PDB file of C-alpha atoms in Angstrom:
ATOM      1  CA  UNK A1260      -8.627  22.196 -26.309  1.00 59.00           C
ATOM      2  CA  UNK A1261      -9.712  18.709 -27.499  1.00 69.00           C
ATOM      3  CA  UNK A1262      -9.756  17.069 -24.089  1.00 92.00           C
ATOM      4  CA  UNK A1263      -9.236  13.301 -24.358  1.00 96.00           C
ATOM      5  CA  UNK A1264      -9.082  11.808 -27.879  1.00 96.00           C
ATOM      6  CA  UNK A1265      -9.159   8.104 -28.827  1.00 97.00           C
ATOM      7  CA  UNK A1266      -8.487   6.393 -32.109  1.00 97.00           C
ATOM      8  CA  UNK A1267      -9.855   4.391 -33.812  1.00 97.00           C
ATOM      9  CA  UNK A1268     -13.589   4.717 -32.904  1.00 96.00           C
ATOM     10  CA  UNK A1269     -14.294   1.176 -34.241  1.00 97.00           C
ATOM     11  CA  UNK A1270     -12.080  -1.743 -34.965  1.00 97.00           C
ATOM     12  CA  UNK A1271     -12.486  -5.352 -36.015  1.00 97.00           C
ATOM     13  CA  UNK A1272      -9.641  -7.832 -35.512  1.00 97.00           C
ATOM     14  CA  UNK A1273      -9.185 -11.448 -36.159  1.00 97.00           C
ATOM     15  CA  UNK A1274      -7.950 -13.654 -33.321  1.00 97.00           C
ATOM     16  CA  UNK A1275      -4.208 -13.492 -32.910  1.00 97.00           C
ATOM     17  CA  UNK A1276      -3.765 -10.001 -34.589  1.00 97.00           C
ATOM     18  CA  UNK A1277      -2.166  -7.254 -32.581  1.00 96.00           C
ATOM     19  CA  UNK A1278      -3.038  -3.575 -32.509  1.00 96.00           C
ATOM     20  CA  UNK A1279      -2.634  -0.365 -30.549  1.00 97.00           C
ATOM     21  CA  UNK A1280      -5.392   1.790 -29.218  1.00 98.00           C
ATOM     22  CA  UNK A1281      -4.348   5.438 -29.189  1.00 98.00           C
ATOM     23  CA  UNK A1282      -5.167   7.854 -26.457  1.00 98.00           C
ATOM     24  CA  UNK A1283      -4.128  11.503 -26.117  1.00 97.00           C
ATOM     25  CA  UNK A1284      -4.938  14.370 -23.859  1.00 97.00           C
ATOM     26  CA  UNK A1285      -4.111  18.082 -24.140  1.00 94.00           C
ATOM     27  CA  UNK A1286      -4.796  19.069 -20.485  1.00 93.00           C
ATOM     28  CA  UNK A1287      -1.310  18.269 -19.065  1.00 93.00           C
ATOM     29  CA  UNK A1288      -2.868  15.798 -16.666  1.00 94.00           C
ATOM     30  CA  UNK A1289      -0.485  13.556 -14.772  1.00 93.00           C
ATOM     31  CA  UNK A1290      -2.882  10.604 -14.401  1.00 94.00           C
ATOM     32  CA  UNK A1291      -4.272   8.519 -17.205  1.00 96.00           C
ATOM     33  CA  UNK A1292      -6.110   5.162 -17.242  1.00 96.00           C
ATOM     34  CA  UNK A1293      -7.535   2.516 -19.501  1.00 97.00           C
ATOM     35  CA  UNK A1294     -10.833   0.815 -18.867  1.00 97.00           C
ATOM     36  CA  UNK A1295     -12.957  -1.716 -20.623  1.00 97.00           C
ATOM     37  CA  UNK A1296     -16.699  -1.771 -20.332  1.00 96.00           C
ATOM     38  CA  UNK A1297     -18.747  -4.913 -20.889  1.00 94.00           C
ATOM     39  CA  UNK A1298     -22.496  -5.390 -20.419  1.00 86.00           C
ATOM     40  CA  UNK A1299     -23.297  -6.142 -16.816  1.00 78.00           C
ATOM     41  CA  UNK A1300     -19.593  -5.711 -15.727  1.00 79.00           C
ATOM     42  CA  UNK A1301     -19.328  -1.937 -15.346  1.00 85.00           C
ATOM     43  CA  UNK A1302     -16.040  -0.227 -15.984  1.00 93.00           C
ATOM     44  CA  UNK A1303     -12.990  -2.326 -15.154  1.00 95.00           C
ATOM     45  CA  UNK A1304      -9.481  -0.812 -14.906  1.00 95.00           C
ATOM     46  CA  UNK A1305      -6.911  -2.390 -17.250  1.00 97.00           C
ATOM     47  CA  UNK A1306      -3.805  -0.250 -16.673  1.00 96.00           C
ATOM     48  CA  UNK A1307      -3.085   3.164 -15.306  1.00 95.00           C
ATOM     49  CA  UNK A1308      -0.335   5.772 -15.143  1.00 95.00           C
ATOM     50  CA  UNK A1309       0.542   8.406 -12.546  1.00 93.00           C
ATOM     51  CA  UNK A1310       3.073  10.205 -14.713  1.00 93.00           C
ATOM     52  CA  UNK A1311       5.336   9.829 -17.696  1.00 94.00           C
ATOM     53  CA  UNK A1312       7.355   6.624 -17.269  1.00 94.00           C
ATOM     54  CA  UNK A1313       5.158   5.268 -14.422  1.00 94.00           C
ATOM     55  CA  UNK A1314       2.514   2.638 -15.102  1.00 95.00           C
ATOM     56  CA  UNK A1315       0.767   0.027 -13.088  1.00 94.00           C
ATOM     57  CA  UNK A1316      -1.744  -2.831 -13.479  1.00 94.00           C
ATOM     58  CA  UNK A1317      -5.445  -2.536 -12.840  1.00 93.00           C
ATOM     59  CA  UNK A1318      -8.020  -5.239 -12.306  1.00 92.00           C
ATOM     60  CA  UNK A1319      -7.763  -6.902 -15.745  1.00 95.00           C
ATOM     61  CA  UNK A1320      -4.286  -6.385 -17.123  1.00 96.00           C
ATOM     62  CA  UNK A1321      -3.682  -9.758 -18.890  1.00 96.00           C
ATOM     63  CA  UNK A1322      -3.315  -9.520 -22.682  1.00 96.00           C
ATOM     64  CA  UNK A1323      -2.604  -5.833 -22.608  1.00 97.00           C
ATOM     65  CA  UNK A1324       0.558  -3.614 -22.508  1.00 97.00           C
ATOM     66  CA  UNK A1325       0.843   0.057 -21.916  1.00 97.00           C
ATOM     67  CA  UNK A1326       3.700   2.636 -21.888  1.00 96.00           C
ATOM     68  CA  UNK A1327       3.831   6.349 -21.034  1.00 97.00           C
ATOM     69  CA  UNK A1328       6.678   8.092 -22.627  1.00 96.00           C
ATOM     70  CA  UNK A1329       5.086  11.531 -22.691  1.00 96.00           C
ATOM     71  CA  UNK A1330       2.439  13.256 -20.520  1.00 96.00           C
ATOM     72  CA  UNK A1331       0.088  13.525 -23.439  1.00 96.00           C
ATOM     73  CA  UNK A1332       0.031   9.947 -24.878  1.00 97.00           C
ATOM     74  CA  UNK A1333      -0.993   6.684 -23.298  1.00 98.00           C
ATOM     75  CA  UNK A1334      -1.352   3.926 -25.861  1.00 98.00           C
ATOM     76  CA  UNK A1335      -2.865   0.466 -25.145  1.00 98.00           C
ATOM     77  CA  UNK A1336      -1.425  -2.496 -26.963  1.00 98.00           C
ATOM     78  CA  UNK A1337      -3.191  -5.758 -27.529  1.00 96.00           C
ATOM     79  CA  UNK A1338      -0.543  -8.302 -28.067  1.00 92.00           C
ATOM     80  CA  UNK A1339      -2.565 -11.167 -29.533  1.00 96.00           C
ATOM     81  CA  UNK A1340      -6.218 -10.416 -29.777  1.00 96.00           C
ATOM     82  CA  UNK A1341      -8.803 -12.862 -28.377  1.00 97.00           C
ATOM     83  CA  UNK A1342     -12.633 -12.898 -28.625  1.00 97.00           C
ATOM     84  CA  UNK A1343     -12.747 -12.237 -24.804  1.00 96.00           C
ATOM     85  CA  UNK A1344     -11.191  -8.865 -25.537  1.00 97.00           C
ATOM     86  CA  UNK A1345     -14.334  -7.743 -27.535  1.00 97.00           C
ATOM     87  CA  UNK A1346     -15.421  -4.711 -25.610  1.00 97.00           C
ATOM     88  CA  UNK A1347     -15.677  -0.941 -25.482  1.00 97.00           C
ATOM     89  CA  UNK A1348     -12.425   0.671 -24.331  1.00 98.00           C
ATOM     90  CA  UNK A1349     -12.334   4.026 -22.676  1.00 97.00           C
ATOM     91  CA  UNK A1350      -9.273   6.119 -21.957  1.00 97.00           C
ATOM     92  CA  UNK A1351      -9.379   8.715 -19.158  1.00 96.00           C
ATOM     93  CA  UNK A1352      -7.327  11.568 -18.011  1.00 96.00           C
ATOM     94  CA  UNK A1353      -7.381  12.858 -14.452  1.00 93.00           C
ATOM     95  CA  UNK A1354      -6.409  16.037 -12.622  1.00 90.00           C
ATOM     96  CA  UNK A1355      -5.800  15.569  -8.964  1.00 84.00           C
ATOM     97  CA  UNK A1356      -5.274  18.781  -7.078  1.00 83.00           C
ATOM     98  CA  UNK A1357      -5.413  19.860  -3.470  1.00 78.00           C
ATOM     99  CA  UNK A1358      -9.133  20.456  -3.349  1.00 77.00           C
ATOM    100  CA  UNK A1359     -10.302  19.027  -6.587  1.00 82.00           C
ATOM    101  CA  UNK A1360     -10.168  15.661  -8.348  1.00 86.00           C
ATOM    102  CA  UNK A1361     -11.706  15.321 -11.800  1.00 90.00           C
ATOM    103  CA  UNK A1362     -11.471  12.611 -14.413  1.00 92.00           C
ATOM    104  CA  UNK A1363     -12.409  13.114 -18.093  1.00 94.00           C
ATOM    105  CA  UNK A1364     -13.170  10.188 -20.397  1.00 95.00           C
ATOM    106  CA  UNK A1365     -12.610   9.867 -24.095  1.00 96.00           C
ATOM    107  CA  UNK A1366     -15.367   8.817 -26.485  1.00 95.00           C
ATOM    108  CA  UNK A1367     -14.352   5.130 -26.579  1.00 96.00           C
ATOM    109  CA  UNK A1368     -13.146   2.532 -29.042  1.00 97.00           C
ATOM    110  CA  UNK A1369     -15.476  -0.281 -29.925  1.00 97.00           C
ATOM    111  CA  UNK A1370     -13.409  -3.408 -30.561  1.00 97.00           C
ATOM    112  CA  UNK A1371     -14.694  -6.673 -31.982  1.00 97.00           C
ATOM    113  CA  UNK A1372     -12.407  -9.727 -32.143  1.00 97.00           C
ATOM    114  CA  UNK A1373     -13.558 -12.578 -34.426  1.00 96.00           C
TER     115      UNK A1373
ATOM    116  CA  UNK B 539     -15.668  -9.406  -3.148  1.00 59.00           C
ATOM    117  CA  UNK B 540     -17.377  -6.323  -4.365  1.00 58.00           C
ATOM    118  CA  UNK B 541     -15.909  -3.141  -3.045  1.00 88.00           C
ATOM    119  CA  UNK B 542     -18.376  -0.697  -4.690  1.00 94.00           C
ATOM    120  CA  UNK B 543     -22.063  -1.692  -5.051  1.00 95.00           C
ATOM    121  CA  UNK B 544     -24.729   0.407  -6.680  1.00 96.00           C
ATOM    122  CA  UNK B 545     -28.458   0.047  -6.211  1.00 97.00           C
ATOM    123  CA  UNK B 546     -30.907  -0.271  -7.669  1.00 97.00           C
ATOM    124  CA  UNK B 547     -29.644  -1.732 -10.990  1.00 95.00           C
ATOM    125  CA  UNK B 548     -32.398   0.092 -12.798  1.00 97.00           C
ATOM    126  CA  UNK B 549     -34.900   2.766 -11.822  1.00 98.00           C
ATOM    127  CA  UNK B 550     -37.901   4.009 -13.731  1.00 98.00           C
ATOM    128  CA  UNK B 551     -39.396   7.356 -12.650  1.00 97.00           C
ATOM    129  CA  UNK B 552     -42.154   9.605 -13.855  1.00 97.00           C
ATOM    130  CA  UNK B 553     -41.116  13.172 -14.716  1.00 97.00           C
ATOM    131  CA  UNK B 554     -41.084  15.146 -11.489  1.00 97.00           C
ATOM    132  CA  UNK B 555     -40.879  12.056  -9.213  1.00 97.00           C
ATOM    133  CA  UNK B 556     -37.835  12.589  -6.951  1.00 97.00           C
ATOM    134  CA  UNK B 557     -35.783   9.602  -5.898  1.00 98.00           C
ATOM    135  CA  UNK B 558     -32.257   8.619  -4.787  1.00 98.00           C
ATOM    136  CA  UNK B 559     -29.608   6.208  -6.126  1.00 98.00           C
ATOM    137  CA  UNK B 560     -27.241   4.426  -3.704  1.00 98.00           C
ATOM    138  CA  UNK B 561     -23.569   3.741  -3.821  1.00 98.00           C
ATOM    139  CA  UNK B 562     -22.124   1.640  -0.942  1.00 96.00           C
ATOM    140  CA  UNK B 563     -18.486   0.865  -0.488  1.00 94.00           C
ATOM    141  CA  UNK B 564     -16.437  -1.401   1.747  1.00 92.00           C
ATOM    142  CA  UNK B 565     -12.957  -0.040   1.156  1.00 84.00           C
ATOM    143  CA  UNK B 566     -10.893   1.433   3.965  1.00 81.00           C
ATOM    144  CA  UNK B 567      -8.928   4.606   3.652  1.00 84.00           C
ATOM    145  CA  UNK B 568     -11.302   6.323   1.316  1.00 88.00           C
ATOM    146  CA  UNK B 569      -9.709   9.252  -0.459  1.00 89.00           C
ATOM    147  CA  UNK B 570     -12.560  10.243  -2.847  1.00 92.00           C
ATOM    148  CA  UNK B 571     -15.949   9.095  -4.116  1.00 95.00           C
ATOM    149  CA  UNK B 572     -16.883  10.099  -7.651  1.00 96.00           C
ATOM    150  CA  UNK B 573     -20.176  10.306  -9.466  1.00 97.00           C
ATOM    151  CA  UNK B 574     -20.457  10.134 -13.269  1.00 96.00           C
ATOM    152  CA  UNK B 575     -23.230  10.183 -15.773  1.00 97.00           C
ATOM    153  CA  UNK B 576     -23.057   8.005 -18.987  1.00 96.00           C
ATOM    154  CA  UNK B 577     -25.253   8.387 -22.025  1.00 95.00           C
ATOM    155  CA  UNK B 578     -25.539   5.445 -24.476  1.00 92.00           C
ATOM    156  CA  UNK B 579     -22.639   5.177 -26.770  1.00 91.00           C
ATOM    157  CA  UNK B 580     -20.593   7.805 -25.018  1.00 93.00           C
ATOM    158  CA  UNK B 581     -17.850   8.036 -22.351  1.00 94.00           C
ATOM    159  CA  UNK B 582     -18.774   8.791 -18.785  1.00 95.00           C
ATOM    160  CA  UNK B 583     -19.188  12.479 -17.868  1.00 95.00           C
ATOM    161  CA  UNK B 584     -17.883  13.755 -14.541  1.00 94.00           C
ATOM    162  CA  UNK B 585     -20.455  14.985 -11.993  1.00 95.00           C
ATOM    163  CA  UNK B 586     -19.042  15.294  -8.431  1.00 93.00           C
ATOM    164  CA  UNK B 587     -16.208  14.299  -6.177  1.00 94.00           C
ATOM    165  CA  UNK B 588     -16.822  13.913  -2.454  1.00 95.00           C
ATOM    166  CA  UNK B 589     -14.000  13.586   0.081  1.00 92.00           C
ATOM    167  CA  UNK B 590     -15.317  13.186   3.563  1.00 91.00           C
ATOM    168  CA  UNK B 591     -18.433  12.057   5.440  1.00 94.00           C
ATOM    169  CA  UNK B 592     -20.983  14.799   5.708  1.00 96.00           C
ATOM    170  CA  UNK B 593     -19.946  16.456   2.470  1.00 96.00           C
ATOM    171  CA  UNK B 594     -22.682  17.467   0.007  1.00 97.00           C
ATOM    172  CA  UNK B 595     -22.472  18.815  -3.577  1.00 96.00           C
ATOM    173  CA  UNK B 596     -25.258  20.039  -5.899  1.00 96.00           C
ATOM    174  CA  UNK B 597     -25.592  20.535  -9.628  1.00 94.00           C
ATOM    175  CA  UNK B 598     -28.974  21.485 -11.076  1.00 94.00           C
ATOM    176  CA  UNK B 599     -31.417  18.640 -10.031  1.00 96.00           C
ATOM    177  CA  UNK B 600     -28.678  16.459  -8.652  1.00 98.00           C
ATOM    178  CA  UNK B 601     -27.378  16.387  -5.109  1.00 98.00           C
ATOM    179  CA  UNK B 602     -24.662  14.022  -3.850  1.00 98.00           C
ATOM    180  CA  UNK B 603     -24.047  13.138  -0.253  1.00 98.00           C
ATOM    181  CA  UNK B 604     -21.489  11.022   1.516  1.00 97.00           C
ATOM    182  CA  UNK B 605     -21.481   8.943   4.772  1.00 94.00           C
ATOM    183  CA  UNK B 606     -18.750   6.640   6.102  1.00 91.00           C
ATOM    184  CA  UNK B 607     -20.311   3.662   4.244  1.00 93.00           C
ATOM    185  CA  UNK B 608     -22.273   4.998   1.291  1.00 96.00           C
ATOM    186  CA  UNK B 609     -23.159   7.815  -0.994  1.00 98.00           C
ATOM    187  CA  UNK B 610     -26.488   8.897  -2.331  1.00 98.00           C
ATOM    188  CA  UNK B 611     -27.272  10.757  -5.532  1.00 98.00           C
ATOM    189  CA  UNK B 612     -30.602  12.581  -4.981  1.00 98.00           C
ATOM    190  CA  UNK B 613     -32.542  13.559  -8.143  1.00 97.00           C
ATOM    191  CA  UNK B 614     -35.151  16.214  -7.493  1.00 97.00           C
ATOM    192  CA  UNK B 615     -38.030  16.614  -9.967  1.00 97.00           C
ATOM    193  CA  UNK B 616     -36.215  14.732 -12.680  1.00 97.00           C
ATOM    194  CA  UNK B 617     -36.817  15.382 -16.468  1.00 97.00           C
ATOM    195  CA  UNK B 618     -36.581  12.914 -19.351  1.00 97.00           C
ATOM    196  CA  UNK B 619     -33.143  14.359 -20.211  1.00 97.00           C
ATOM    197  CA  UNK B 620     -31.855  13.072 -16.884  1.00 97.00           C
ATOM    198  CA  UNK B 621     -32.249   9.463 -18.242  1.00 98.00           C
ATOM    199  CA  UNK B 622     -28.787   7.938 -18.295  1.00 97.00           C
ATOM    200  CA  UNK B 623     -26.594   5.416 -16.436  1.00 96.00           C
ATOM    201  CA  UNK B 624     -25.154   6.871 -13.284  1.00 97.00           C
ATOM    202  CA  UNK B 625     -21.830   5.444 -12.101  1.00 97.00           C
ATOM    203  CA  UNK B 626     -19.939   5.863  -8.869  1.00 97.00           C
ATOM    204  CA  UNK B 627     -16.280   5.134  -8.220  1.00 95.00           C
ATOM    205  CA  UNK B 628     -13.983   5.266  -5.260  1.00 94.00           C
ATOM    206  CA  UNK B 629     -10.342   6.039  -4.739  1.00 91.00           C
ATOM    207  CA  UNK B 630      -8.711   4.523  -1.652  1.00 86.00           C
ATOM    208  CA  UNK B 631      -5.265   4.291  -0.151  1.00 81.00           C
ATOM    209  CA  UNK B 632      -3.829   0.773  -0.764  1.00 78.00           C
ATOM    210  CA  UNK B 633      -0.233   1.878  -0.987  1.00 81.00           C
ATOM    211  CA  UNK B 634       2.113   2.170  -3.903  1.00 80.00           C
ATOM    212  CA  UNK B 635       0.512   3.961  -6.868  1.00 82.00           C
ATOM    213  CA  UNK B 636      -3.114   3.088  -5.707  1.00 79.00           C
ATOM    214  CA  UNK B 637      -3.805   6.868  -5.507  1.00 81.00           C
ATOM    215  CA  UNK B 638      -3.815   6.766  -9.259  1.00 80.00           C
ATOM    216  CA  UNK B 639      -6.721   4.355  -9.796  1.00 87.00           C
ATOM    217  CA  UNK B 640     -10.518   4.359  -9.339  1.00 90.00           C
ATOM    218  CA  UNK B 641     -12.712   1.399  -8.725  1.00 92.00           C
ATOM    219  CA  UNK B 642     -16.177   1.582 -10.309  1.00 94.00           C
ATOM    220  CA  UNK B 643     -19.621   0.179  -9.348  1.00 94.00           C
ATOM    221  CA  UNK B 644     -21.741  -1.389 -12.025  1.00 94.00           C
ATOM    222  CA  UNK B 645     -24.047   1.617 -12.330  1.00 95.00           C
ATOM    223  CA  UNK B 646     -27.726   2.442 -12.113  1.00 97.00           C
ATOM    224  CA  UNK B 647     -29.737   2.851 -15.244  1.00 97.00           C
ATOM    225  CA  UNK B 648     -32.208   5.682 -14.786  1.00 98.00           C
ATOM    226  CA  UNK B 649     -35.195   6.129 -17.057  1.00 98.00           C
ATOM    227  CA  UNK B 650     -37.425   9.164 -16.616  1.00 98.00           C
ATOM    228  CA  UNK B 651     -40.807   8.989 -18.436  1.00 96.00           C
ATOM    229  CA  UNK B 652     -42.656  12.157 -19.511  1.00 95.00           C
TER     230      UNK B 652
END
């Protein structure tokens, strides 16, 4: 049981390049989310999903796309990288039951856009 | 406008000196309030979920409480290993798929000196 895995751990891009951050969970959780964390800004929600085929925008969705074709995977795509997207990106997986609600985070991807 | 506000931004304690962290929220229709711990360079680690005013949960030296406007994370006789950033987040009912997203505060950086 690996929990939430993210790849890569580190990435350097040039302005205008595109890439996909991978996220996978093996807990069969319906809910998954992508956050970015910047100094002094806390965790800000980019996109989230409440099940396979269902995604929605968070607070800061511009410049990012997501899809959820399976329960396990929730990739985040940067369409044309900009220096403002330099950040640490966290993927999370969440179990929401009748009497319990728990969210697990991955280890993060540190992205630098030059 | 801020929906989730944490205070203080930073807190320095001596080992054994008990204190509390605050998380105030202005959302309506609260469905859950979450506390996380984050160590440098790592993803947040789930601590507690509180659902209704008056609810309390405990884990080792930590105790979380909830009122209609705020939550407190009480730390009793802290140790240096309790040093971390503590984050709170809320889930509230805003229609649509809003049940799938959490809104985070900016965190409190706790340092416990031996």
